[in-house]
Amino acid sequence: MGVSVLVGSQWGDEGKGKIVDILSENFDIVARYQGGANAGHTVKIGNDEYILHLIPSGILRENVICVIGNGVVIDPTALLKEIRFLEENNIKVDGRLFISQNAHLIMPYHKLLDNISEQGSTKIGTTGRGIGPCYIDKYARKGIRIVDLLDKKILEEKIRNNLKEKNNIIKKVYEQEELNVNEIVAQYMEFDEIIDRYIKDVPTFLNTSIAEGKSVLLEGAQGALLDVDHGTYPFVTSSNPTSGGACTGTGVAPTKINSVIGIVKAYTTRVGEGPFPTELLDEDGEKLRKIGAEFGATTGRPRRCGWFDAPLVKYSTMINDTTFAALTKLDVLNGFDKIKVCVGYKVDGKLLNSFPTNIEQLNKVVPVYESCEGWNKDITECKSYSELPKATKEYLNFISEKSETKFGIISVGPKRKQTFFTDNYKPN
Ligand code: GDP
Ligand code: IMO
Ligand code: MG
């Protein structure tokens, strides 16, 4: 299987968790490369549901080794909770999970600052998990990394220095109570004792494994349009979910990557603020939310819903160089008589040639729609492309053509068996 990158192609929640779980049956290693506990990746196995935030979804396959790369920001509380949850469900983590020594740690002040900055003038609608402030410290070269836990003195000094600045903001600007350095040091030292056995030199491990012929799936969180460079800035997350982020976030070079697998939802959703050209604020939007159970896996917030946006997916396929995509949640469209697809964007009556990431322009776009016939049939039992109703095939082919994206995997329900492969499935 070589090395593949799996990316969300829209605004997150495309069904990455489910597809990683399906694909990891054939991979030796699954590695997360960015984001943090802002992610919520759902996997349904039989009647059990697992929601993973930090640990790769490959953990549910017992032969798979899981890795958290340097690009991920780790909240110790969230990680320990997740490890406990898996162990309570008889999923062995010890010996199967490795964490990069260079991954940055989310500190209590990051979560606090995330939540208070959301009360300011530019509300992003973050998940409140401290993601932005942690990446700010990383790039300001003030971050605290897993490796800093090795020496209590260094850790204490770094936290003390950080707190001088943060407490000033917390107290003077936001008039909230200062954080205590000793309490934080004690908490993080305790964390170190538990995670010590998971720490690894991840680039060496991954590159040696690849040289030995092992297959690696690099699992992205969020989605291309939430990318801090290529997304709908500033309404984005603070990392690079796009395929390029997989290299910097793990230490695996671009020359090692054989394929990029995009995850595309059969319609569009978004959580949080920001432009959404095909958003439906009517009963069709409600219907998508209800049938698709579109509520955040991390925060429980209702997701905004809209029609499939071909220019957006086309852009995403371009920046990720998607080899093929998995199309998910096709079954959610079962009960629609007509299904609209956005095939272009107009600004001031003129068709745009490319996706505008400039927020002012994106706010002005008027979607151009074409309608497809609904199939009004239950497709959740379909086991192959040929079993799909004619109208479903037409919808698939239409969105594939308009978004210039090939669908190699089709998902018609949340369960493992509600998945099939097409001729476009080419992992290498
Ligand atoms: P992720 O963040 O990309 O992993 O996606 P989430 O887990 O946040 O959201 C996807 C939701 O859709 C989860 O509840 C999945 O169980 C569910 N899901 C995935 N694929 C399908 C599908 O093909 N059909 C339906 N109905 N649900 C699906
Ligand atoms: P998965 O991996 C959907 C969104 C938030 C907010 C913006 C910034 O499950 O697809 P952050 O907390 O990252 O600073 O929030 O990004 N967001 C997601 N939306 N799926 C996710 O992850 C998301 N992670 C962050 O709602 O709009
Ligand atoms: Mg999610």
Tab-separated table of C-alpha atoms and ligand atoms in Angstrom:
chain	number	residue	atom	x	y	z
A	1	MET	CA	0.000	0.000	0.000
A	2	GLY	CA	2.986	2.367	0.329
A	3	VAL	CA	2.383	5.750	1.919
A	4	SER	CA	-0.976	7.483	1.588
A	5	VAL	CA	-2.283	10.744	2.960
A	6	LEU	CA	-5.942	11.016	3.915
A	7	VAL	CA	-7.409	14.532	3.916
A	8	GLY	CA	-10.784	16.096	4.555
A	9	SER	CA	-11.800	17.834	1.315
A	10	GLN	CA	-14.337	20.329	2.646
A	11	TRP	CA	-14.795	21.982	6.078
A	12	GLY	CA	-14.199	18.874	8.198
A	13	ASP	CA	-16.516	16.098	9.413
A	14	GLU	CA	-16.555	14.437	5.994
A	15	GLY	CA	-16.346	10.968	7.546
A	16	LYS	CA	-12.547	10.662	7.790
A	17	GLY	CA	-12.769	8.449	10.894
A	18	LYS	CA	-14.938	5.889	9.136
A	19	ILE	CA	-12.742	5.737	6.038
A	20	VAL	CA	-9.475	5.556	8.043
A	21	ASP	CA	-11.013	2.622	9.902
A	22	ILE	CA	-11.899	0.891	6.617
A	23	LEU	CA	-8.517	1.519	4.996
A	24	SER	CA	-6.391	0.747	8.041
A	25	GLU	CA	-7.238	-2.917	7.644
A	26	ASN	CA	-4.558	-2.814	4.919
A	27	PHE	CA	-2.042	-0.469	6.558
A	28	ASP	CA	0.679	-1.255	9.091
A	29	ILE	CA	0.865	2.229	10.588
A	30	VAL	CA	-1.592	5.137	10.879
A	31	ALA	CA	-0.162	8.544	11.857
A	32	ARG	CA	-2.010	11.784	12.715
A	33	TYR	CA	-0.173	14.835	11.389
A	34	GLN	CA	-1.897	18.027	12.615
A	35	GLY	CA	-4.673	19.496	14.710
A	36	GLY	CA	-5.549	18.372	18.181
A	37	ALA	CA	-8.580	17.511	20.251
A	38	ASN	CA	-10.622	19.905	18.110
A	39	ALA	CA	-11.112	16.875	15.839
A	40	GLY	CA	-13.852	14.330	16.391
A	41	HIS	CA	-13.513	11.221	14.224
A	42	THR	CA	-16.375	8.780	14.539
A	43	VAL	CA	-16.101	5.063	13.846
A	44	LYS	CA	-19.082	2.727	14.096
A	45	ILE	CA	-18.333	-0.946	14.577
A	46	GLY	CA	-21.478	-3.027	14.933
A	47	ASN	CA	-23.527	-1.270	17.590
A	48	ASP	CA	-20.513	0.417	19.170
A	49	GLU	CA	-19.518	3.990	18.418
A	50	TYR	CA	-16.030	5.359	19.053
A	51	ILE	CA	-15.203	9.061	18.803
A	52	LEU	CA	-11.473	9.715	18.529
A	53	HIS	CA	-10.008	13.161	19.035
A	54	LEU	CA	-6.220	12.701	19.125
A	55	ILE	CA	-5.440	9.040	18.645
A	56	PRO	CA	-5.571	7.854	15.009
A	57	SER	CA	-8.695	5.928	14.067
A	58	GLY	CA	-6.425	2.988	13.140
A	59	ILE	CA	-6.252	2.120	16.859
A	60	LEU	CA	-9.459	0.121	16.431
A	61	ARG	CA	-7.634	-2.457	14.239
A	62	GLU	CA	-5.480	-4.534	16.542
A	63	ASN	CA	-2.604	-5.077	14.098
A	64	VAL	CA	-2.121	-1.409	13.369
A	65	ILE	CA	0.521	0.774	15.041
A	66	CYS	CA	-0.619	4.357	15.681
A	67	VAL	CA	1.485	7.468	15.773
A	68	ILE	CA	0.855	11.067	16.835
A	69	GLY	CA	3.199	13.261	14.804
A	70	ASN	CA	5.047	16.462	15.707
A	71	GLY	CA	2.420	18.561	13.883
A	72	VAL	CA	-0.278	17.625	16.394
A	73	VAL	CA	-0.954	19.744	19.496
A	74	ILE	CA	-1.599	17.495	22.471
A	75	ASP	CA	-3.892	18.237	25.366
A	76	PRO	CA	-2.782	15.836	28.123
A	77	THR	CA	-6.213	15.743	29.726
A	78	ALA	CA	-7.860	14.838	26.425
A	79	LEU	CA	-5.190	12.250	25.583
A	80	LEU	CA	-5.383	10.465	28.921
A	81	LYS	CA	-9.171	10.445	28.760
A	82	GLU	CA	-9.004	8.872	25.316
A	83	ILE	CA	-6.480	6.229	26.347
A	84	ARG	CA	-8.672	5.333	29.340
A	85	PHE	CA	-11.771	5.177	27.165
A	86	LEU	CA	-10.086	2.796	24.714
A	87	GLU	CA	-8.712	0.566	27.458
A	88	GLU	CA	-12.129	0.399	29.119
A	89	ASN	CA	-13.388	-0.859	25.785
A	90	ASN	CA	-10.677	-3.549	25.704
A	91	ILE	CA	-8.634	-1.844	23.027
A	92	LYS	CA	-4.965	-2.203	23.787
A	93	VAL	CA	-3.047	1.058	23.502
A	94	ASP	CA	0.223	0.149	25.208
A	95	GLY	CA	2.858	-0.847	22.646
A	96	ARG	CA	0.604	0.332	19.817
A	97	LEU	CA	0.729	4.100	20.270
A	98	PHE	CA	3.791	6.287	19.736
A	99	ILE	CA	3.935	10.029	20.296
A	100	SER	CA	6.466	12.427	18.797
A	101	GLN	CA	8.791	14.056	21.289
A	102	ASN	CA	8.475	17.258	19.253
A	103	ALA	CA	4.693	17.570	19.475
A	104	HIS	CA	3.583	20.700	21.308
A	105	LEU	CA	1.522	20.567	24.456
A	106	ILE	CA	-1.721	22.415	24.981
A	107	MET	CA	-1.415	24.216	28.305
A	108	PRO	CA	-4.276	25.361	30.576
A	109	TYR	CA	-3.647	28.972	29.504
A	110	HIS	CA	-4.154	28.039	25.853
A	111	LYS	CA	-7.678	26.814	26.532
A	112	LEU	CA	-8.433	29.843	28.671
A	113	LEU	CA	-7.125	32.276	26.039
A	114	ASP	CA	-8.981	30.458	23.253
A	115	ASN	CA	-12.258	30.849	25.089
A	116	ILE	CA	-11.749	34.468	26.095
A	117	SER	CA	-10.571	35.575	22.667
A	118	GLU	CA	-13.801	34.155	21.240
A	119	GLN	CA	-15.639	36.803	23.229
A	120	GLY	CA	-13.746	39.498	21.268
A	121	SER	CA	-14.626	41.139	17.970
A	122	THR	CA	-13.700	38.345	15.500
A	123	LYS	CA	-15.566	35.274	16.623
A	124	ILE	CA	-14.296	32.221	14.715
A	125	GLY	CA	-16.545	29.708	16.442
A	126	THR	CA	-13.581	27.630	17.620
A	127	THR	CA	-13.958	24.369	19.471
A	128	GLY	CA	-12.460	26.019	22.572
A	129	ARG	CA	-9.760	23.367	22.820
A	130	GLY	CA	-6.833	25.844	22.937
A	131	ILE	CA	-5.690	25.045	19.403
A	132	GLY	CA	-5.011	28.586	18.098
A	133	PRO	CA	-3.113	29.836	21.191
A	134	CYS	CA	-0.979	26.677	21.245
A	135	TYR	CA	0.056	27.065	17.597
A	136	ILE	CA	0.694	30.774	18.246
A	137	ASP	CA	3.230	29.812	20.926
A	138	LYS	CA	4.740	27.173	18.617
A	139	TYR	CA	5.440	29.726	15.907
A	140	ALA	CA	6.493	32.381	18.438
A	141	ARG	CA	9.017	29.771	19.650
A	142	LYS	CA	7.611	29.817	23.143
A	143	GLY	CA	5.831	26.487	22.999
A	144	ILE	CA	6.233	23.615	25.423
A	145	ARG	CA	6.904	20.299	23.771
A	146	ILE	CA	6.674	16.707	24.946
A	147	VAL	CA	10.490	16.653	25.125
A	148	ASP	CA	10.387	19.445	27.741
A	149	LEU	CA	8.701	17.077	30.168
A	150	LEU	CA	11.974	15.161	30.507
A	151	ASP	CA	13.533	17.788	32.767
A	152	LYS	CA	11.411	19.225	35.566
A	153	LYS	CA	13.675	22.268	35.999
A	154	ILE	CA	13.513	23.271	32.329
A	155	LEU	CA	9.782	22.671	32.270
A	156	GLU	CA	9.236	24.827	35.317
A	157	GLU	CA	11.337	27.640	33.893
A	158	LYS	CA	9.516	27.578	30.565
A	159	ILE	CA	6.092	27.556	32.173
A	160	ARG	CA	7.123	30.338	34.560
A	161	ASN	CA	8.338	32.499	31.655
A	162	ASN	CA	5.179	31.836	29.677
A	163	LEU	CA	2.945	32.550	32.632
A	164	LYS	CA	4.549	35.939	33.230
A	165	GLU	CA	3.227	37.028	29.864
A	166	LYS	CA	-0.042	35.081	29.891
A	167	ASN	CA	-1.022	36.036	33.425
A	168	ASN	CA	-0.547	39.659	32.487
A	169	ILE	CA	-3.061	39.278	29.672
A	170	ILE	CA	-5.388	37.070	31.688
A	171	LYS	CA	-5.402	39.443	34.659
A	172	LYS	CA	-4.975	42.899	33.189
A	173	VAL	CA	-6.824	42.576	29.901
A	174	TYR	CA	-9.457	39.997	30.739
A	175	GLU	CA	-9.688	40.560	34.496
A	176	GLN	CA	-9.618	36.850	35.243
A	177	GLU	CA	-7.759	34.939	37.933
A	178	GLU	CA	-4.027	34.257	37.385
A	179	LEU	CA	-2.852	30.690	36.793
A	180	ASN	CA	-0.489	29.055	39.254
A	181	VAL	CA	2.852	27.749	37.974
A	182	ASN	CA	3.320	25.033	40.608
A	183	GLU	CA	-0.085	23.513	39.954
A	184	ILE	CA	0.598	23.333	36.229
A	185	VAL	CA	4.080	21.846	36.688
A	186	ALA	CA	2.698	19.189	39.054
A	187	GLN	CA	-0.077	18.309	36.617
A	188	TYR	CA	2.290	18.011	33.622
A	189	MET	CA	4.872	15.987	35.561
A	190	GLU	CA	2.133	13.516	36.442
A	191	PHE	CA	1.206	13.362	32.778
A	192	ASP	CA	4.828	12.713	31.862
A	193	GLU	CA	4.928	9.619	34.055
A	194	ILE	CA	1.996	8.111	32.199
A	195	ILE	CA	2.995	8.969	28.651
A	196	ASP	CA	6.727	8.365	28.975
A	197	ARG	CA	6.398	4.902	27.482
A	198	TYR	CA	4.701	6.198	24.342
A	199	ILE	CA	7.353	8.755	23.363
A	200	LYS	CA	9.292	8.087	20.187
A	201	ASP	CA	11.582	9.617	17.594
A	202	VAL	CA	8.743	9.585	15.062
A	203	PRO	CA	10.581	10.643	11.842
A	204	THR	CA	13.170	7.880	12.346
A	205	PHE	CA	10.492	5.330	13.194
A	206	LEU	CA	8.320	6.194	10.189
A	207	ASN	CA	11.155	6.422	7.672
A	208	THR	CA	12.737	3.175	8.868
A	209	SER	CA	9.371	1.451	8.682
A	210	ILE	CA	8.800	2.766	5.146
A	211	ALA	CA	12.285	1.568	4.125
A	212	GLU	CA	11.380	-1.879	5.473
A	213	GLY	CA	8.342	-1.928	3.192
A	214	LYS	CA	5.699	-1.121	5.809
A	215	SER	CA	2.636	0.802	4.653
A	216	VAL	CA	1.711	4.080	6.295
A	217	LEU	CA	-1.533	6.050	6.263
A	218	LEU	CA	-1.117	9.689	7.276
A	219	GLU	CA	-4.424	10.800	8.818
A	220	GLY	CA	-5.437	14.432	8.574
A	221	ALA	CA	-7.930	16.176	10.803
A	222	GLN	CA	-10.301	19.024	9.841
A	223	GLY	CA	-10.480	19.782	6.111
A	224	ALA	CA	-8.780	21.656	3.279
A	225	LEU	CA	-11.030	24.706	3.589
A	226	LEU	CA	-10.070	25.010	7.268
A	227	ASP	CA	-6.371	25.114	6.353
A	228	VAL	CA	-4.658	28.198	7.794
A	229	ASP	CA	-2.957	28.894	4.434
A	230	HIS	CA	-5.402	27.564	1.852
A	231	GLY	CA	-8.746	27.798	3.621
A	232	THR	CA	-11.322	30.500	4.190
A	233	TYR	CA	-9.034	32.620	6.398
A	234	PRO	CA	-9.584	33.837	9.107
A	235	PHE	CA	-12.410	31.321	9.579
A	236	VAL	CA	-10.019	28.389	9.652
A	237	THR	CA	-8.115	26.299	12.148
A	238	SER	CA	-4.476	27.072	12.986
A	239	SER	CA	-2.763	24.173	11.196
A	240	ASN	CA	-2.355	22.655	7.707
A	241	PRO	CA	-4.857	19.843	7.129
A	242	THR	CA	-3.996	19.834	3.390
A	243	SER	CA	-1.756	17.068	2.064
A	244	GLY	CA	1.429	19.169	2.374
A	245	GLY	CA	0.877	19.311	6.132
A	246	ALA	CA	1.325	15.533	6.290
A	247	CYS	CA	5.028	15.906	5.497
A	248	THR	CA	5.868	18.679	7.948
A	249	GLY	CA	3.638	17.108	10.577
A	250	THR	CA	5.371	13.718	10.585
A	251	GLY	CA	8.837	14.008	9.017
A	252	VAL	CA	7.919	11.912	5.964
A	253	ALA	CA	9.134	13.623	2.783
A	254	PRO	CA	6.839	14.372	-0.218
A	255	THR	CA	8.869	11.965	-2.366
A	256	LYS	CA	7.698	9.083	-0.131
A	257	ILE	CA	4.001	9.714	-0.697
A	258	ASN	CA	2.257	7.442	-3.192
A	259	SER	CA	-1.303	8.686	-3.033
A	260	VAL	CA	-3.623	11.278	-1.555
A	261	ILE	CA	-7.116	10.169	-0.575
A	262	GLY	CA	-9.688	12.944	-0.239
A	263	ILE	CA	-12.804	12.488	1.865
A	264	VAL	CA	-15.789	14.207	0.302
A	265	LYS	CA	-19.274	14.435	1.770
A	266	ALA	CA	-22.111	14.099	-0.756
A	267	TYR	CA	-23.332	17.542	0.368
A	268	THR	CA	-21.596	20.293	2.392
A	269	THR	CA	-21.409	21.083	6.108
A	270	ARG	CA	-19.512	23.545	8.239
A	271	VAL	CA	-19.313	24.163	12.014
A	272	GLY	CA	-18.491	27.593	13.369
A	273	GLU	CA	-18.472	30.968	11.652
A	274	GLY	CA	-17.397	31.941	8.129
A	275	PRO	CA	-18.674	32.046	4.560
A	276	PHE	CA	-20.615	29.090	3.190
A	277	PRO	CA	-21.907	29.781	-0.346
A	278	THR	CA	-24.271	26.793	-0.631
A	279	GLU	CA	-25.645	26.977	2.917
A	280	LEU	CA	-29.345	26.150	3.191
A	281	LEU	CA	-31.252	28.096	5.798
A	282	ASP	CA	-34.548	26.485	4.818
A	283	GLU	CA	-36.267	23.154	5.397
A	284	ASP	CA	-33.867	21.328	3.046
A	285	GLY	CA	-31.003	22.393	5.346
A	286	GLU	CA	-32.955	21.151	8.374
A	287	LYS	CA	-33.637	17.889	6.569
A	288	LEU	CA	-29.937	17.342	5.794
A	289	ARG	CA	-29.030	18.082	9.424
A	290	LYS	CA	-31.675	15.721	10.768
A	291	ILE	CA	-31.123	12.792	8.402
A	292	GLY	CA	-27.338	13.243	8.359
A	293	ALA	CA	-27.244	13.619	12.179
A	294	GLU	CA	-25.128	16.709	11.596
A	295	PHE	CA	-24.135	17.614	15.122
A	296	GLY	CA	-20.472	18.112	16.111
A	297	ALA	CA	-18.679	14.995	17.390
A	298	THR	CA	-16.535	17.198	19.665
A	299	THR	CA	-18.759	20.073	20.746
A	300	GLY	CA	-22.255	18.785	19.907
A	301	ARG	CA	-22.968	22.019	17.985
A	302	PRO	CA	-25.470	21.767	15.092
A	303	ARG	CA	-23.563	21.771	11.801
A	304	ARG	CA	-24.576	24.210	9.090
A	305	CYS	CA	-25.714	22.253	6.015
A	306	GLY	CA	-25.908	22.960	2.283
A	307	TRP	CA	-25.793	21.488	-1.213
A	308	PHE	CA	-22.683	19.956	-2.783
A	309	ASP	CA	-20.264	22.665	-3.823
A	310	ALA	CA	-18.312	21.537	-6.913
A	311	PRO	CA	-15.992	24.607	-7.213
A	312	LEU	CA	-14.962	24.100	-3.578
A	313	VAL	CA	-14.195	20.390	-4.010
A	314	LYS	CA	-12.422	21.073	-7.310
A	315	TYR	CA	-10.169	23.568	-5.516
A	316	SER	CA	-9.562	21.095	-2.710
A	317	THR	CA	-8.681	18.328	-5.179
A	318	MET	CA	-6.190	20.701	-6.800
A	319	ILE	CA	-4.365	21.835	-3.662
A	320	ASN	CA	-4.237	18.313	-2.216
A	321	ASP	CA	-3.614	16.656	-5.600
A	322	THR	CA	-6.203	14.070	-4.595
A	323	THR	CA	-5.506	10.749	-6.310
A	324	PHE	CA	-9.061	9.570	-5.668
A	325	ALA	CA	-11.728	10.415	-3.127
A	326	ALA	CA	-14.114	8.562	-0.844
A	327	LEU	CA	-17.635	9.900	-1.220
A	328	THR	CA	-19.491	9.654	2.084
A	329	LYS	CA	-23.067	10.049	3.333
A	330	LEU	CA	-24.604	9.497	-0.096
A	331	ASP	CA	-27.500	7.748	1.700
A	332	VAL	CA	-28.444	11.025	3.439
A	333	LEU	CA	-29.776	12.258	0.073
A	334	ASN	CA	-32.146	9.255	-0.248
A	335	GLY	CA	-35.326	11.222	0.442
A	336	PHE	CA	-34.851	14.291	-1.757
A	337	ASP	CA	-36.934	14.692	-4.949
A	338	LYS	CA	-34.463	17.163	-6.454
A	339	ILE	CA	-30.849	17.570	-5.424
A	340	LYS	CA	-29.078	20.784	-6.270
A	341	VAL	CA	-25.383	21.034	-7.075
A	342	CYS	CA	-23.396	24.254	-7.176
A	343	VAL	CA	-21.468	24.170	-10.464
A	344	GLY	CA	-19.940	27.663	-10.442
A	345	TYR	CA	-19.634	30.950	-8.593
A	346	LYS	CA	-20.674	34.347	-9.916
A	347	VAL	CA	-19.542	37.723	-8.588
A	348	ASP	CA	-21.246	40.813	-10.051
A	349	GLY	CA	-22.766	38.589	-12.733
A	350	LYS	CA	-19.407	37.203	-13.881
A	351	LEU	CA	-18.378	33.566	-13.518
A	352	LEU	CA	-15.182	33.053	-11.520
A	353	ASN	CA	-12.446	30.831	-12.910
A	354	SER	CA	-11.042	29.770	-9.565
A	355	PHE	CA	-12.062	29.396	-5.933
A	356	PRO	CA	-11.754	32.723	-4.081
A	357	THR	CA	-10.106	32.309	-0.684
A	358	ASN	CA	-10.347	36.044	-0.133
A	359	ILE	CA	-13.133	36.302	2.392
A	360	GLU	CA	-14.627	39.531	1.035
A	361	GLN	CA	-14.987	38.005	-2.421
A	362	LEU	CA	-16.251	34.694	-1.071
A	363	ASN	CA	-18.932	36.547	0.885
A	364	LYS	CA	-20.148	38.041	-2.392
A	365	VAL	CA	-20.345	34.896	-4.522
A	366	VAL	CA	-23.685	33.798	-5.888
A	367	PRO	CA	-23.736	30.034	-6.475
A	368	VAL	CA	-24.868	28.786	-9.886
A	369	TYR	CA	-26.975	25.658	-9.391
A	370	GLU	CA	-27.998	22.741	-11.539
A	371	SER	CA	-30.559	20.200	-10.385
A	372	CYS	CA	-30.222	16.427	-10.345
A	373	GLU	CA	-33.101	13.983	-10.022
A	374	GLY	CA	-33.440	12.386	-6.604
A	375	TRP	CA	-33.671	8.581	-6.377
A	376	ASN	CA	-36.177	8.307	-3.530
A	377	LYS	CA	-34.887	4.861	-2.631
A	378	ASP	CA	-32.970	3.417	0.280
A	379	ILE	CA	-29.390	2.811	-0.872
A	380	THR	CA	-27.972	1.807	2.525
A	381	GLU	CA	-27.890	-1.872	1.531
A	382	CYS	CA	-26.168	-1.348	-1.838
A	383	LYS	CA	-22.936	-3.346	-2.053
A	384	SER	CA	-21.504	-2.057	-5.333
A	385	TYR	CA	-21.688	0.776	-7.822
A	386	SER	CA	-23.782	-1.382	-10.154
A	387	GLU	CA	-26.434	-1.872	-7.446
A	388	LEU	CA	-27.017	1.877	-7.108
A	389	PRO	CA	-30.195	3.312	-8.705
A	390	LYS	CA	-29.709	5.022	-12.077
A	391	ALA	CA	-30.373	8.503	-10.628
A	392	THR	CA	-27.762	7.936	-7.889
A	393	LYS	CA	-25.164	6.999	-10.513
A	394	GLU	CA	-26.095	10.103	-12.464
A	395	TYR	CA	-25.643	12.275	-9.361
A	396	LEU	CA	-22.272	10.643	-8.633
A	397	ASN	CA	-21.053	11.100	-12.180
A	398	PHE	CA	-22.311	14.680	-12.295
A	399	ILE	CA	-20.555	15.813	-9.100
A	400	SER	CA	-17.442	13.867	-10.096
A	401	GLU	CA	-17.295	15.672	-13.448
A	402	LYS	CA	-18.034	19.133	-12.034
A	403	SER	CA	-15.546	18.821	-9.159
A	404	GLU	CA	-12.934	17.029	-11.296
A	405	THR	CA	-12.678	14.396	-8.580
A	406	LYS	CA	-12.724	10.613	-9.018
A	407	PHE	CA	-14.573	8.581	-6.420
A	408	GLY	CA	-12.793	5.347	-5.546
A	409	ILE	CA	-14.777	4.568	-2.392
A	410	ILE	CA	-18.500	5.064	-1.820
A	411	SER	CA	-20.041	5.137	1.639
A	412	VAL	CA	-23.786	4.590	2.041
A	413	GLY	CA	-24.049	4.455	5.830
A	414	PRO	CA	-21.916	4.808	8.980
A	415	LYS	CA	-21.067	1.107	9.309
A	416	ARG	CA	-18.071	-0.758	7.934
A	417	LYS	CA	-20.148	-2.942	5.632
A	418	GLN	CA	-21.893	0.106	4.138
A	419	THR	CA	-18.842	0.847	2.005
A	420	PHE	CA	-17.709	-0.288	-1.428
A	421	PHE	CA	-14.868	0.361	-3.842
A	422	THR	CA	-15.031	1.409	-7.493
A	423	ASP	CA	-12.597	1.089	-10.411
A	424	ASN	CA	-11.095	4.444	-9.374
A	425	TYR	CA	-9.702	2.917	-6.179
A	426	LYS	CA	-5.951	3.018	-6.770
A	427	PRO	CA	-4.074	3.220	-3.487
A	428	ASN	CA	-0.637	3.533	-5.110
B	1	GDP	P1	-14.768	13.116	10.595
B	1	GDP	O1	-14.453	14.218	11.552
B	1	GDP	O2	-14.408	13.473	9.195
B	1	GDP	O3	-14.179	11.797	11.013
B	1	GDP	O4	-16.350	12.949	10.602
B	1	GDP	P2	-17.302	12.918	11.905
B	1	GDP	O5	-17.105	11.653	12.615
B	1	GDP	O6	-17.167	14.177	12.668
B	1	GDP	O7	-18.714	12.994	11.216
B	1	GDP	C1	-19.130	12.051	10.286
B	1	GDP	C2	-20.425	11.383	10.807
B	1	GDP	O8	-21.056	10.723	9.738
B	1	GDP	C3	-20.168	10.309	11.850
B	1	GDP	O9	-21.242	10.301	12.753
B	1	GDP	C4	-20.141	9.011	11.044
B	1	GDP	O10	-20.544	7.874	11.803
B	1	GDP	C5	-21.183	9.324	9.988
B	1	GDP	N1	-20.965	8.686	8.676
B	1	GDP	C6	-19.797	8.418	8.035
B	1	GDP	N2	-20.037	7.926	6.799
B	1	GDP	C7	-21.375	7.885	6.668
B	1	GDP	C8	-22.256	7.504	5.598
B	1	GDP	O11	-21.838	7.120	4.515
B	1	GDP	N3	-23.586	7.635	5.841
B	1	GDP	C9	-24.105	8.083	7.013
B	1	GDP	N4	-25.419	8.179	7.143
B	1	GDP	N5	-23.305	8.450	8.041
B	1	GDP	C10	-21.976	8.362	7.854
B	2	IMO	P1	-12.661	17.014	12.238
B	2	IMO	O1	-11.267	16.453	12.247
B	2	IMO	C1	-15.169	20.526	11.666
B	2	IMO	C2	-13.566	24.343	13.068
B	2	IMO	C3	-14.235	25.022	14.243
B	2	IMO	C4	-13.999	26.485	13.890
B	2	IMO	C5	-12.605	26.449	13.267
B	2	IMO	C6	-11.496	26.822	14.241
B	2	IMO	O2	-13.598	16.310	13.143
B	2	IMO	O3	-13.160	17.141	10.847
B	2	IMO	P2	-10.321	25.512	16.260
B	2	IMO	O4	-10.911	24.954	17.524
B	2	IMO	O5	-9.664	24.502	15.393
B	2	IMO	O6	-9.463	26.715	16.484
B	2	IMO	O7	-11.613	26.066	15.447
B	2	IMO	O8	-12.403	25.123	12.806
B	2	IMO	N1	-13.123	22.957	13.315
B	2	IMO	C7	-13.721	21.879	12.796
B	2	IMO	N2	-14.839	21.763	12.049
B	2	IMO	N3	-14.447	19.426	11.956
B	2	IMO	C8	-13.321	19.521	12.693
B	2	IMO	O9	-12.487	18.476	12.888
B	2	IMO	C9	-12.926	20.782	13.180
B	2	IMO	N4	-11.894	21.216	13.938
B	2	IMO	C10	-12.016	22.563	13.999
B	2	IMO	O10	-15.599	24.699	14.319
B	2	IMO	O11	-14.891	26.875	12.888
B	3	MG	MG	-15.407	15.359	13.006
